[in-house]
Amino acid sequence: MVTTNKLKVFNDPIYGFIGTPSELIFDLIAHPYFQRLRRISQMGMSYLVYPGAHHTRFHHALGCMHLMTKAIQILKQKGIKISDEEESGLLCAILLHDMGHGPFSHALEGFIVEDVMHEKISLRFMQALNSEFSGALDIAIQIFQGSYHKPFMNQLVSSQLDMDRLDYLKRDSFYSGVTEGNINSERLISMLNVVDGNLVVEEKGIYAVEKFLMARRFMYWQVYLHKTSLVAEQLLIRIMNRARGLLKDGYTVSCSETLNYFLKSDGDKGFSEESLEFFSKLDDIDVMSALKEWQYHSDFVLSSLCKMILDRKLLHIKMKNNPISNEKFEEKLKWAKDIHNLAEEDVPYFVFRGEVANKAYHDSYQTINILKKNGKVAPLLTESDELSLKALSKKVTKYYMCYPR
């Protein structure tokens, strides 16, 4: 009988060698559902601004798993009881937490699969894999859903200081070259502890937490919500909506069978097994090949929008701290219609407005709690002496308008 060693290692540019701690983890990584993440961009259309930002959800998921192994080791050293089954559940939950992302990650969320967010699809993938692996993901699913009886385990996967955020900030900072987003994830993990079943940060780690939140703010406004990325993603959404509309009107819109399935869908609230199977084959390549095909489409709107992204000749975008007035917006609509000779119903594809908002720290939702030296636990905002940290808990909204150059 031939035996194989499944405990392989991946060479990661951020952390070095990342091991596969069990055969279950190896088998999950080797599964086609997970391998698909190699073809899903981590940062959407951000590569149009930061040329190095071509890393994938596959990179990110492995990085998160690596950080989780570190967190488990630290907590065990501090006397927190985590059984072998719970450790496996934590590693599987964080490894699979982003499996529900569609092409270009957040860029098309809720549009490819109408009104269905990636967390719901991730759960469906995990349930399907759990059936395939004879219940091996039972605890992982409970942790992911937040129903497991130890709250800190869900908080390690999904909270304001989870392994997901610790990895994507460091990783996205590295690949984009935006050094302001770099954080000391090892330091933060070493300061974690558990009190009354909930995750806390020891008092001496408070400055690392402040730096983490400041880095998150920088990355959102300088990278994730960068105006060029924003207009590109808005164009991508409008391309999909236009293609969907043309198909409904009986026009031929050539694309892969996988993408065609979702463009023809009128919304799949239940997200059937058939939908999951098609989604498991959907990735960035389907979308980019469609754009390359559609740039030659007879429909002027679809053709023009695709060329904008492919040639990086995007709409102009103006971003302000105050809402765009109706007068200015109507003026720009009329100008675009007259100058570019657009049909009335086509103008909204080329002139539109919206808003984006970010809150670096939510002081009322899953607050980051500090374990003081006297053993008491207090919310971060009451313990921090960083005045700007209080400002980070306020929602910042910016308004934009896009129009032809």
XYZ file of C-alpha atoms in Angstrom:
405
model
C 0.000 0.000 0.000
C 1.411 3.372 -1.040
C 1.154 6.165 1.540
C 1.502 9.849 0.753
C 2.677 12.653 2.994
C -0.017 15.300 2.906
C 1.695 17.659 5.359
C 3.040 20.007 2.702
C 4.265 23.610 3.024
C 3.547 26.763 1.017
C 6.172 29.478 0.599
C 4.409 32.733 1.426
C 6.092 36.110 0.764
C 4.634 37.555 3.975
C 5.204 34.851 6.599
C 7.633 32.456 4.952
C 6.717 28.772 5.071
C 3.098 27.949 5.911
C 2.417 24.331 6.801
C -0.715 22.224 6.401
C -1.293 21.083 10.000
C -3.508 18.092 9.169
C -4.633 15.859 6.331
C -8.108 17.431 6.553
C -6.630 20.881 5.916
C -4.583 19.513 3.029
C -7.634 17.861 1.484
C -9.698 21.060 1.836
C -6.970 23.118 0.155
C -6.707 20.535 -2.638
C -10.475 20.593 -3.244
C -11.649 22.302 -6.482
C -13.896 24.621 -4.448
C -10.834 26.009 -2.668
C -8.505 25.925 -5.677
C -10.950 28.312 -7.375
C -9.715 31.019 -4.975
C -6.462 31.090 -6.965
C -8.546 32.788 -9.672
C -10.304 35.352 -7.466
C -8.514 38.694 -7.009
C -8.165 39.768 -3.395
C -8.433 43.501 -4.107
C -10.884 43.721 -6.990
C -9.902 46.383 -9.511
C -7.209 47.939 -7.304
C -4.505 46.692 -9.694
C -5.514 49.563 -12.001
C -4.057 51.876 -9.333
C -1.465 49.641 -7.667
C 0.080 47.359 -10.329
C 1.342 44.857 -7.753
C -2.099 44.179 -6.300
C -2.680 40.952 -8.213
C -2.708 38.591 -5.242
C -5.652 36.270 -4.685
C -8.093 35.016 -2.078
C -6.034 31.813 -2.064
C -3.022 33.725 -0.688
C -5.203 35.428 1.894
C -6.935 32.269 3.122
C -3.603 30.506 3.719
C -2.276 33.583 5.530
C -5.326 33.680 7.789
C -4.893 30.007 8.636
C -1.239 30.635 9.483
C -2.150 33.475 11.849
C -4.835 31.314 13.446
C -2.251 28.635 14.261
C -0.186 31.338 15.983
C -3.201 32.618 17.921
C -4.113 29.100 19.074
C -0.547 28.491 20.267
C -0.504 31.764 22.221
C -3.869 31.164 23.871
C -2.930 27.599 24.813
C 0.281 28.880 26.408
C -1.850 31.220 28.510
C -3.944 28.352 29.825
C -6.958 28.693 27.525
C -8.435 25.253 26.881
C -8.752 24.449 23.187
C -9.302 20.805 22.290
C -7.875 19.171 19.178
C -11.359 19.164 17.635
C -11.807 22.878 18.390
C -8.376 23.668 16.973
C -9.296 21.869 13.762
C -12.614 23.728 13.702
C -10.890 27.106 14.067
C -8.393 26.358 11.310
C -11.089 25.094 8.930
C -13.420 28.027 9.675
C -10.776 30.657 8.941
C -9.419 28.768 5.934
C -12.863 28.603 4.308
C -14.311 31.942 5.492
C -13.928 33.682 2.106
C -14.909 30.842 -0.229
C -18.106 32.666 -1.156
C -16.366 35.544 -2.888
C -17.198 35.935 -6.554
C -15.129 37.445 -9.385
C -13.025 40.422 -8.248
C -14.176 39.867 -4.650
C -16.204 42.812 -3.307
C -16.384 44.573 -6.684
C -19.335 42.509 -7.918
C -20.759 41.327 -4.605
C -24.540 41.251 -4.725
C -24.592 41.737 -8.515
C -23.345 38.472 -10.041
C -25.592 36.620 -7.601
C -28.291 39.179 -6.942
C -28.707 40.210 -3.290
C -26.678 37.262 -1.955
C -23.576 38.230 0.038
C -20.362 36.208 0.146
C -20.810 35.107 3.784
C -23.974 33.196 2.872
C -22.255 31.526 -0.083
C -19.228 30.664 2.083
C -21.566 28.916 4.501
C -23.162 26.954 1.646
C -19.718 25.831 0.472
C -18.804 24.767 4.006
C -22.033 22.791 4.368
C -21.430 21.056 1.044
C -17.864 20.195 2.046
C -19.055 19.012 5.451
C -21.341 16.523 3.754
C -18.501 15.375 1.519
C -16.095 15.036 4.467
C -18.568 13.112 6.678
C -19.243 15.847 9.246
C -15.609 16.869 9.790
C -16.622 20.554 9.586
C -19.412 20.488 12.184
C -17.512 22.590 14.731
C -16.042 24.833 12.017
C -19.546 25.700 10.803
C -20.740 26.436 14.337
C -17.729 28.698 14.906
C -18.313 30.446 11.566
C -21.989 31.038 12.368
C -21.232 32.244 15.897
C -23.319 29.497 17.505
C -20.452 27.638 19.203
C -20.529 27.865 23.004
C -17.117 29.583 23.197
C -17.629 33.111 21.769
C -13.916 33.881 21.486
C -13.597 31.297 18.725
C -16.022 33.143 16.463
C -14.277 36.398 17.432
C -10.975 34.986 16.168
C -12.683 34.397 12.807
C -14.970 37.422 12.596
C -14.628 40.509 14.786
C -12.916 43.890 14.776
C -9.606 42.229 15.618
C -9.755 38.877 13.837
C -7.262 36.845 11.854
C -8.974 37.926 8.626
C -8.215 41.616 9.190
C -4.742 40.946 10.563
C -3.828 39.167 7.353
C -5.501 41.315 4.713
C -4.086 44.580 6.051
C -0.534 43.254 6.110
C -0.901 41.388 2.813
C -2.687 44.154 0.892
C -0.168 46.692 2.187
C 2.685 44.501 0.935
C 1.284 43.871 -2.545
C 0.012 47.410 -3.105
C 3.223 48.978 -1.774
C 1.251 51.229 0.604
C 3.480 50.978 3.662
C 1.085 52.918 5.909
C -1.083 49.799 6.074
C 1.638 47.528 7.423
C 0.872 46.156 10.881
C 2.677 43.979 13.397
C 0.316 41.015 13.389
C 2.678 38.890 15.490
C 2.689 41.511 18.253
C -1.086 41.805 18.230
C -1.562 38.030 18.387
C 0.913 37.718 21.258
C -1.251 40.143 23.272
C -4.487 38.169 22.882
C -6.189 36.510 25.841
C -9.622 35.232 26.847
C -11.766 36.445 29.766
C -15.228 35.020 30.485
C -15.212 33.304 27.101
C -14.527 36.491 25.129
C -11.415 37.661 23.302
C -9.467 40.520 24.913
C -6.169 42.303 24.357
C -3.741 42.659 27.230
C -3.127 46.243 28.305
C 0.470 46.353 27.076
C -0.809 45.730 23.551
C -2.979 48.838 23.399
C -0.551 50.803 21.225
C -0.370 47.941 18.719
C -4.184 48.029 18.535
C -4.150 51.798 17.935
C -1.617 51.353 15.152
C -3.764 48.572 13.661
C -6.871 50.785 13.558
C -4.963 53.711 12.081
C -3.533 51.394 9.412
C -7.030 50.173 8.616
C -8.216 53.740 8.111
C -5.272 54.497 5.797
C -5.873 51.380 3.726
C -9.563 52.076 3.246
C -9.230 55.650 2.036
C -5.907 55.267 0.258
C -6.457 51.826 -1.310
C -9.820 50.056 -0.954
C -11.895 53.194 -1.591
C -9.397 54.897 -3.887
C -11.379 56.894 -6.417
C -9.892 55.135 -9.456
C -10.663 51.687 -8.033
C -14.118 52.953 -7.166
C -14.987 54.168 -10.665
C -13.608 50.953 -12.223
C -15.739 48.800 -9.933
C -18.806 50.933 -10.653
C -18.201 50.473 -14.364
C -17.893 46.716 -13.865
C -21.265 46.658 -12.091
C -22.865 48.627 -14.924
C -21.350 46.304 -17.508
C -22.961 43.307 -15.805
C -26.295 45.106 -15.483
C -26.196 46.105 -19.167
C -25.340 42.561 -20.269
C -28.139 41.177 -18.106
C -30.590 43.683 -19.586
C -29.588 42.887 -23.170
C -30.042 39.170 -22.570
C -33.516 39.772 -21.171
C -34.355 41.818 -24.258
C -33.375 38.913 -26.502
C -29.961 40.129 -27.677
C -27.023 37.767 -28.044
C -24.381 38.367 -25.366
C -21.627 35.763 -25.678
C -19.843 34.640 -22.522
C -18.941 31.477 -20.623
C -21.724 29.093 -19.692
C -20.982 29.799 -16.031
C -21.327 33.573 -16.276
C -24.320 33.204 -18.602
C -26.119 31.184 -15.910
C -25.977 34.089 -13.449
C -26.667 36.823 -16.010
C -29.880 35.011 -16.977
C -30.890 34.517 -13.364
C -33.682 36.724 -12.048
C -32.290 36.435 -8.537
C -31.876 33.213 -6.621
C -32.896 33.908 -3.043
C -32.495 30.301 -1.974
C -29.196 29.788 -3.788
C -29.871 26.226 -4.939
C -27.419 23.337 -5.238
C -27.293 24.027 -8.971
C -26.390 27.671 -8.268
C -23.620 26.574 -5.911
C -22.188 24.208 -8.508
C -22.137 26.922 -11.165
C -20.700 29.434 -8.699
C -17.893 27.017 -7.819
C -16.676 27.374 -11.414
C -17.077 31.165 -11.653
C -13.988 33.366 -11.362
C -12.184 36.467 -12.657
C -11.362 34.737 -15.941
C -15.052 34.429 -16.860
C -15.528 38.163 -16.386
C -12.349 39.313 -18.132
C -12.912 37.039 -21.129
C -16.457 38.413 -21.360
C -15.171 41.989 -21.334
C -12.705 41.160 -24.125
C -15.573 39.694 -26.142
C -18.091 42.436 -25.377
C -15.782 45.297 -26.384
C -16.784 44.402 -29.959
C -20.516 44.102 -29.213
C -22.935 46.057 -31.399
C -24.437 47.686 -28.307
C -22.651 51.024 -27.893
C -23.016 51.150 -24.101
C -21.714 47.635 -23.431
C -18.873 48.034 -25.913
C -17.793 51.438 -24.573
C -17.832 50.433 -20.906
C -15.774 47.304 -21.582
C -13.153 49.279 -23.521
C -12.889 51.747 -20.635
C -11.779 49.020 -18.242
C -9.638 47.033 -20.679
C -7.772 50.132 -21.888
C -7.894 51.875 -18.500
C -9.571 54.907 -20.029
C -12.051 55.324 -17.217
C -14.667 57.930 -16.503
C -13.560 61.008 -14.623
C -14.493 60.868 -10.938
C -14.854 63.785 -8.569
C -14.960 62.962 -4.850
C -16.092 65.460 -2.210
C -16.867 65.644 1.473
C -20.345 67.050 0.807
C -23.200 65.659 -1.335
C -23.197 66.529 -5.053
C -25.998 69.036 -5.649
C -28.896 68.110 -7.929
C -28.136 71.166 -10.067
C -24.541 70.089 -10.730
C -25.601 66.530 -11.407
C -28.359 67.529 -13.846
C -25.955 69.905 -15.550
C -23.419 67.088 -16.037
C -26.143 64.751 -17.342
C -27.193 67.276 -19.979
C -23.590 68.060 -20.909
C -22.729 64.373 -21.428
C -25.864 63.756 -23.450
C -25.201 66.689 -25.789
C -21.409 66.447 -26.150
C -21.257 62.653 -26.518
C -24.556 62.342 -28.385
C -25.983 59.796 -25.947
C -29.534 58.468 -25.932
C -31.589 59.573 -22.914
C -31.796 56.079 -21.442
C -28.043 55.492 -21.891
C -26.797 58.580 -20.054
C -26.981 57.020 -16.531
C -24.364 54.457 -17.591
C -21.864 57.264 -18.140
C -22.944 59.869 -15.586
C -23.809 58.776 -12.075
C -23.239 59.683 -8.453
C -23.093 57.884 -5.139
C -21.441 57.775 -1.761
C -18.963 55.616 0.132
C -18.531 55.402 3.870
C -16.113 53.851 6.306
C -15.829 53.536 10.037
C -12.424 52.319 11.167
C -13.711 51.240 14.567
C -17.273 50.398 15.637
C -17.527 51.263 19.304
C -20.962 49.644 19.639
C -20.403 46.369 17.759
C -18.074 43.640 19.017
C -15.904 46.185 20.778
C -12.215 45.517 21.301
C -11.791 45.034 25.041
C -8.614 45.628 27.027
C -7.511 43.365 29.878
C -6.006 45.718 32.474
C -3.185 44.779 34.817
C -5.616 44.671 37.744
C -7.630 41.972 35.961
C -10.545 44.191 34.963
C -11.784 44.403 31.371
C -12.561 47.783 29.791
C -13.550 48.970 26.291
C -10.700 50.188 24.104
C -11.999 53.755 23.792
C -12.001 54.311 27.556
C -8.407 53.095 27.871
C -6.794 54.651 24.827
C -5.017 57.982 25.205
C -4.927 58.415 21.450
C -7.317 61.295 20.705
C -7.517 60.402 17.032
C -8.769 56.929 17.965
C -12.042 58.428 19.127
C -12.346 60.098 15.731
C -11.878 56.689 14.088
C -15.106 55.526 15.710
C -17.042 58.145 13.751
C -18.441 57.296 10.338
C -16.789 59.141 7.458
C -18.825 59.549 4.277
C -17.574 60.831 0.931
C -19.624 61.626 -2.143
C -18.641 61.064 -5.747
C -19.801 61.839 -9.263
C -18.545 60.074 -12.399
C -18.787 61.405 -15.965
C -16.971 61.198 -19.328
C -13.717 63.064 -19.770
